[in-house]
Tab-separated table of C-alpha atoms in Angstrom:
chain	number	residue	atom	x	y	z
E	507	UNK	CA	0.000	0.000	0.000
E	508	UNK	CA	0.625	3.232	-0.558
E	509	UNK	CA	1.039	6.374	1.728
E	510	UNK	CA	1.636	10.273	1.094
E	511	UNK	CA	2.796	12.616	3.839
E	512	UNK	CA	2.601	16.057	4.019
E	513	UNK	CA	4.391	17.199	7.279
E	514	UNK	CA	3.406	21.095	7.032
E	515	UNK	CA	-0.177	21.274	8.325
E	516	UNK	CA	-0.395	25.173	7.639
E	517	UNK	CA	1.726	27.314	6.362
E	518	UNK	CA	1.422	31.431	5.503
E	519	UNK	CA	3.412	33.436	2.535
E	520	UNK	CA	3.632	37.264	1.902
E	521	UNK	CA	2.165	38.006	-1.441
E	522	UNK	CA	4.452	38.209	-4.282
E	523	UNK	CA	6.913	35.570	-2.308
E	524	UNK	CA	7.768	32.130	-2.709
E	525	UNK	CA	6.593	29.070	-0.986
E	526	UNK	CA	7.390	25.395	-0.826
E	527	UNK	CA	4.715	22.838	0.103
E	528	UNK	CA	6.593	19.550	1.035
E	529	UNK	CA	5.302	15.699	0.340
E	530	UNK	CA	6.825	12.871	0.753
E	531	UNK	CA	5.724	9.316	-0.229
E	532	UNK	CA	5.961	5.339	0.592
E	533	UNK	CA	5.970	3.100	-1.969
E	534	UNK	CA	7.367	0.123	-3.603
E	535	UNK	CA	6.279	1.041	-7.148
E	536	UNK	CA	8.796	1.918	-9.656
E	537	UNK	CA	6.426	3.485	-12.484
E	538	UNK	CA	3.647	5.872	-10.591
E	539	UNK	CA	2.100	9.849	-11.134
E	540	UNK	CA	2.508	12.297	-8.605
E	541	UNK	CA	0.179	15.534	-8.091
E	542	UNK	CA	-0.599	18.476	-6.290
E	543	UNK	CA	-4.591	19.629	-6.229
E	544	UNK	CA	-6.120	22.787	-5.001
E	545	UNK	CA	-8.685	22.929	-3.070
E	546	UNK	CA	-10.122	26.650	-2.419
E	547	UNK	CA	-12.362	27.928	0.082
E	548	UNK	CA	-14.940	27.071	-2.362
E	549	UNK	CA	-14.591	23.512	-1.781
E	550	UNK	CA	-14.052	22.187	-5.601
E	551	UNK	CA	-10.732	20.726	-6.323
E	552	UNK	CA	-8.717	21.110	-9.094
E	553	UNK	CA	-5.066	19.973	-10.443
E	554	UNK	CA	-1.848	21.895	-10.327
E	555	UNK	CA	0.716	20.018	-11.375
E	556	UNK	CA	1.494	16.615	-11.871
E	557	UNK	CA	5.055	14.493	-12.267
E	558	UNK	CA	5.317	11.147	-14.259
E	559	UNK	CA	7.731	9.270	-11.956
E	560	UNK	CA	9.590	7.919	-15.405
E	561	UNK	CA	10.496	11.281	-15.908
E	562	UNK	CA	13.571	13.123	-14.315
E	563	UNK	CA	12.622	16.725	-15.472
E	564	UNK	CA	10.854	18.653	-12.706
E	565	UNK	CA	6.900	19.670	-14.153
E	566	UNK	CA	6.673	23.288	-14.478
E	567	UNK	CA	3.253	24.914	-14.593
E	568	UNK	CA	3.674	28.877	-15.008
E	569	UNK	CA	4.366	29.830	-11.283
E	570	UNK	CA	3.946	26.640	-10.502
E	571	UNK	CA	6.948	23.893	-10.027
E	572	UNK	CA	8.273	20.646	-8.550
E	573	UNK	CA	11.012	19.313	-6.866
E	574	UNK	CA	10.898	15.391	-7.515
E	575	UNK	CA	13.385	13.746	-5.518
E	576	UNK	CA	12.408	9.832	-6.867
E	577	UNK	CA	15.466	8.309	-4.788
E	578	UNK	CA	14.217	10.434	-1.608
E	579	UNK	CA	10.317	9.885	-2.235
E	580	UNK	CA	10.007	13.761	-1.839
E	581	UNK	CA	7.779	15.621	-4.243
E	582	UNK	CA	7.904	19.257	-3.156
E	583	UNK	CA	5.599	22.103	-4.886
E	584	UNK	CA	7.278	25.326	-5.177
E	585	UNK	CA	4.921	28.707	-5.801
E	586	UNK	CA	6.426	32.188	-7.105
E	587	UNK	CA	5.273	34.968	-7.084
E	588	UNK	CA	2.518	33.975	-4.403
E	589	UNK	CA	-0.965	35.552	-5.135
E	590	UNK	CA	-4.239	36.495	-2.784
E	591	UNK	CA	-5.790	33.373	-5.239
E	592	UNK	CA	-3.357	31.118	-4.335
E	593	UNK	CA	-5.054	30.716	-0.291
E	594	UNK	CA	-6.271	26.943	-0.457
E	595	UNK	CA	-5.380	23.743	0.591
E	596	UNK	CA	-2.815	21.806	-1.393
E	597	UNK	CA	-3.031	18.289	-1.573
E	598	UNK	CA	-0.365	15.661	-2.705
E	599	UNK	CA	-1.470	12.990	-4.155
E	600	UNK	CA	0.423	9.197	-5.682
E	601	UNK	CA	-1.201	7.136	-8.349
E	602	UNK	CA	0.017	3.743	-9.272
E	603	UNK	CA	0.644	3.178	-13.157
E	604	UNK	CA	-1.326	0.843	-14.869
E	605	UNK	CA	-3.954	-0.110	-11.930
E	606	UNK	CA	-6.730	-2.249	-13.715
E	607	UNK	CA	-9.062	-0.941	-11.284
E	608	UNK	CA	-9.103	2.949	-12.337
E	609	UNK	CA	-6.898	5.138	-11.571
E	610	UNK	CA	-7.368	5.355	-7.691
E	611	UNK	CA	-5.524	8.001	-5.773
E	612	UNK	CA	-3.704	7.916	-2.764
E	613	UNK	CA	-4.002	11.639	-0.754
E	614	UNK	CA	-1.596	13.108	1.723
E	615	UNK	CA	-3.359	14.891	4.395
E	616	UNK	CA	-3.136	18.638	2.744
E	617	UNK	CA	-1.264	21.715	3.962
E	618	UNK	CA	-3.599	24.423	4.329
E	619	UNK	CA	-2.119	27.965	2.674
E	620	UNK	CA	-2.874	31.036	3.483
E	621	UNK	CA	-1.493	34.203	1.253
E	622	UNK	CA	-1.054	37.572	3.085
E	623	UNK	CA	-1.445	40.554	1.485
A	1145	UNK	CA	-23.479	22.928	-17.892
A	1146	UNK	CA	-19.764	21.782	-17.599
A	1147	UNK	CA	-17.546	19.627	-15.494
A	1148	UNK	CA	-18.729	17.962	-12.321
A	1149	UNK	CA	-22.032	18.705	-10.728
A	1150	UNK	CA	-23.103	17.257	-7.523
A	1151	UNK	CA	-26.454	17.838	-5.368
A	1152	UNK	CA	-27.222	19.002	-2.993
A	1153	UNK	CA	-24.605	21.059	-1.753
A	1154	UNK	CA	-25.363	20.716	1.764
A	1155	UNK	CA	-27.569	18.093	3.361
A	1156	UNK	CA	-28.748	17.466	7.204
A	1157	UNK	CA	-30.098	13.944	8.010
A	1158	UNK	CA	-30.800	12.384	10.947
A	1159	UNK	CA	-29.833	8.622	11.534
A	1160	UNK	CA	-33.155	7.380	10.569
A	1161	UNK	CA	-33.461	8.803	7.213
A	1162	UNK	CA	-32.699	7.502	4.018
A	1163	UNK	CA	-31.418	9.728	1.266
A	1164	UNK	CA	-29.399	9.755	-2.274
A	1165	UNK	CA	-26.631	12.194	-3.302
A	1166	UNK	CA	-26.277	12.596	-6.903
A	1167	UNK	CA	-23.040	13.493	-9.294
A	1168	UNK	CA	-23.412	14.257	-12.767
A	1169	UNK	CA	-19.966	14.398	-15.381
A	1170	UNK	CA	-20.137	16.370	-18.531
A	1171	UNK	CA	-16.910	15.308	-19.442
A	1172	UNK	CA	-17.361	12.492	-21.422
A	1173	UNK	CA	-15.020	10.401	-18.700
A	1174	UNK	CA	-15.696	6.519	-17.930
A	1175	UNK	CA	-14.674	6.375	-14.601
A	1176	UNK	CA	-16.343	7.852	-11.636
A	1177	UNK	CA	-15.441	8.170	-7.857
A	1178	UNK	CA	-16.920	8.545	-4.649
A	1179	UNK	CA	-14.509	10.396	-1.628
A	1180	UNK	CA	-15.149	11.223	1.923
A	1181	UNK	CA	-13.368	14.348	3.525
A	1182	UNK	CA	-13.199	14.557	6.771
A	1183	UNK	CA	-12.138	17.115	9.436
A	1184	UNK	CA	-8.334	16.331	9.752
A	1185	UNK	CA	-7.833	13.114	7.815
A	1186	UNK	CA	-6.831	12.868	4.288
A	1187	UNK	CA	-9.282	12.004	1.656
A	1188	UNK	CA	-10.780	8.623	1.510
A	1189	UNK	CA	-11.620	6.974	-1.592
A	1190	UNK	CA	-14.638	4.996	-1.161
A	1191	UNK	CA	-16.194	3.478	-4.452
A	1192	UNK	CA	-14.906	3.385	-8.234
A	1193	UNK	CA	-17.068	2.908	-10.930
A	1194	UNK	CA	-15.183	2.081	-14.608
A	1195	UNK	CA	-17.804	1.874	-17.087
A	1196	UNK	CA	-20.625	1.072	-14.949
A	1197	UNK	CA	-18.627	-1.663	-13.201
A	1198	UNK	CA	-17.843	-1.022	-9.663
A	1199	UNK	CA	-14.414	-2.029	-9.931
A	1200	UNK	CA	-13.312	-0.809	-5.707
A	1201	UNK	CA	-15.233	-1.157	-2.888
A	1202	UNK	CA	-12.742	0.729	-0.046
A	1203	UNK	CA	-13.876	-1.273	2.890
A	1204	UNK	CA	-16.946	0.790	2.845
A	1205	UNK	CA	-20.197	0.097	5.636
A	1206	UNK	CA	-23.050	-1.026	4.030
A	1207	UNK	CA	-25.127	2.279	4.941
A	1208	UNK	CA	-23.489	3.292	1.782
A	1209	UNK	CA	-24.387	2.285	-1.340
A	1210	UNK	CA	-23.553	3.574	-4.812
A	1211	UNK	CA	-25.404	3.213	-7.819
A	1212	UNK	CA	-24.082	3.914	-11.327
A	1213	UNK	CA	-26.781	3.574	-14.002
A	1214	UNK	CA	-24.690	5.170	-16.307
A	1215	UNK	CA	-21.173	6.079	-17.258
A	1216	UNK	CA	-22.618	10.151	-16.982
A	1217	UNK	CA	-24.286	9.890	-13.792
A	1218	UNK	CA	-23.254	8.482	-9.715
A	1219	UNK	CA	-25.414	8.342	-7.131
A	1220	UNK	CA	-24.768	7.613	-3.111
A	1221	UNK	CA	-27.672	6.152	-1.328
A	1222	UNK	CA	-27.584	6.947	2.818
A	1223	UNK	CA	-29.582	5.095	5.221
A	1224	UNK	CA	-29.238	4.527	9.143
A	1225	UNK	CA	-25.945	6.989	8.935
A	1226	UNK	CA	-24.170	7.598	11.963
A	1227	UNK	CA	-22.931	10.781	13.122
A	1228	UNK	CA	-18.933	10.048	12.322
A	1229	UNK	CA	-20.458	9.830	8.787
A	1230	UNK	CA	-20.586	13.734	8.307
A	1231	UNK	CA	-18.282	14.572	6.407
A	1232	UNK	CA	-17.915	16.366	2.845
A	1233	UNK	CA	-18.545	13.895	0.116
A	1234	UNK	CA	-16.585	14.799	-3.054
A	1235	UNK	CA	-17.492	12.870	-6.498
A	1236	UNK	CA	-14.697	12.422	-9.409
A	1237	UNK	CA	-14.496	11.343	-12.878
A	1238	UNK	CA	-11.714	10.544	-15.033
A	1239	UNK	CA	-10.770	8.855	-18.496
A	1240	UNK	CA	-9.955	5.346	-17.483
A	1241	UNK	CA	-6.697	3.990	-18.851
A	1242	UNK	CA	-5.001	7.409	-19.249
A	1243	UNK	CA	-3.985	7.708	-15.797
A	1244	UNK	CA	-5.341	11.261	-16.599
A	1245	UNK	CA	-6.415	13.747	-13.870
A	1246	UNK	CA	-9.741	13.542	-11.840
A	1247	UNK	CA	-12.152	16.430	-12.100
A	1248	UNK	CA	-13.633	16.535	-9.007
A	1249	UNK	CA	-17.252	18.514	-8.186
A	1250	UNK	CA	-17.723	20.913	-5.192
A	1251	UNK	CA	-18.917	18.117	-2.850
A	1252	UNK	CA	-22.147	17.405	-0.883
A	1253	UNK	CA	-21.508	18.934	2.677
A	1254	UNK	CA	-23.488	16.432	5.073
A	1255	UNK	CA	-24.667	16.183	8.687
A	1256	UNK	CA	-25.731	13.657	10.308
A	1257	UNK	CA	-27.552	14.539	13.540
């Protein structure tokens, strides 16, 4: 089984700095998908960013980027330029490649962000 | 509409009652989720649905019980809930196979009293 761990329950930023949202994973896989979702006061989630583990360039999404660490099972999400919009939790999640049963995800427990202006 | 619709947004039940929430995908996805979010724990999956077939069953209670009469549409029939049960209920879909993203919908926030 699989298991995601975010250690940072909350965490603040000044707007206009930079943050880093840390994850780290457990698993015996080799081939996998990592992401980080969004989840806004507003309650519906939606993706960031996500990191095919066969891959050794970081994902880069505008302001948004990675730090994969595959030998470390760290998967870090980095935010410039941190805006008011950006207040949500952030969720790290692992999917297993080529699951027969759907592509199930396994969630860390979310760091909760919260941009000051 | 577009994306992931679920209803109602908020529901308050006592343990007697029986009732249905419903999720509707306009994505034209094939696979279909049911989560629980609770107050500090990370999100449970509960049921998967892949064409139709319910294809995960996540240890769920039987007071829970999905239905998915279609590859568009999920409902998640309640009866005899208990009050650890309240929790936000978020519904997914997702193109099976592509290990694609989910689209999730805003979630069903429920009580149980």
């Amino acid at each position: 089984a699989q298991t995601v761990t975010q250690s940072q329950p909350e965490m603040s930023v000044q707007e206009a700095e930079t943050v880093t949202l840390s994850c780290t994973y457990d698993t015996s896989e080799n081939n996998y998908y990592l992401f980080w979702y969004k989840q806004p006061p507003s309650r519906q989630m939606i993706l960031v960013i996500r990191q095919e583990a066969y891959k050794q360039q970081n994902a880069t999404e505008n302001r948004f980027s990675v730090n994969f660490q595959k030998a470390a099972k760290s998967f870090s999400l980095k935010i410039s330029d941190s805006q008011l919009g950006d207040t949500a939790m952030y969720f790290c999640a692992f999917m297993k490649h080529g699951s027969n049963a759907g592509n199930m995800l396994t969630f860390g427990g979310g760091t909760r962000l919260m941009v000051k202006p | 509409e577009t994306g992931v619709t679920q209803t109602p947004r908020h529901l308050v039940m006592g343990m007697t009652n029986k009732k249905s929430l419903k999720c509707e995908q306009h994505l034209g996805h094939n696979a279909m989720y049911w989560y629980k979010q609770s107050a500090k724990k990370p999100l449970e999956l509960m049921f998967v649905y892949n064409f139709k077939e319910q294809t995960e069953n996540n240890s769920v209670p039987s007071r829970f019980s999905p239905e998915c009469p279609n590859s568009s549409h999920l409902f998640l029939h309640l009866h005899t809930l208990q009050p650890e049960d309240s929790a936000l209920y978020l519904c997914a879909s997702s193109q099976r196979g592509l290990e694609d993203e989910q689209f999730f919908g805003p979630g069903t926030r429920l009580t149980v009293l």
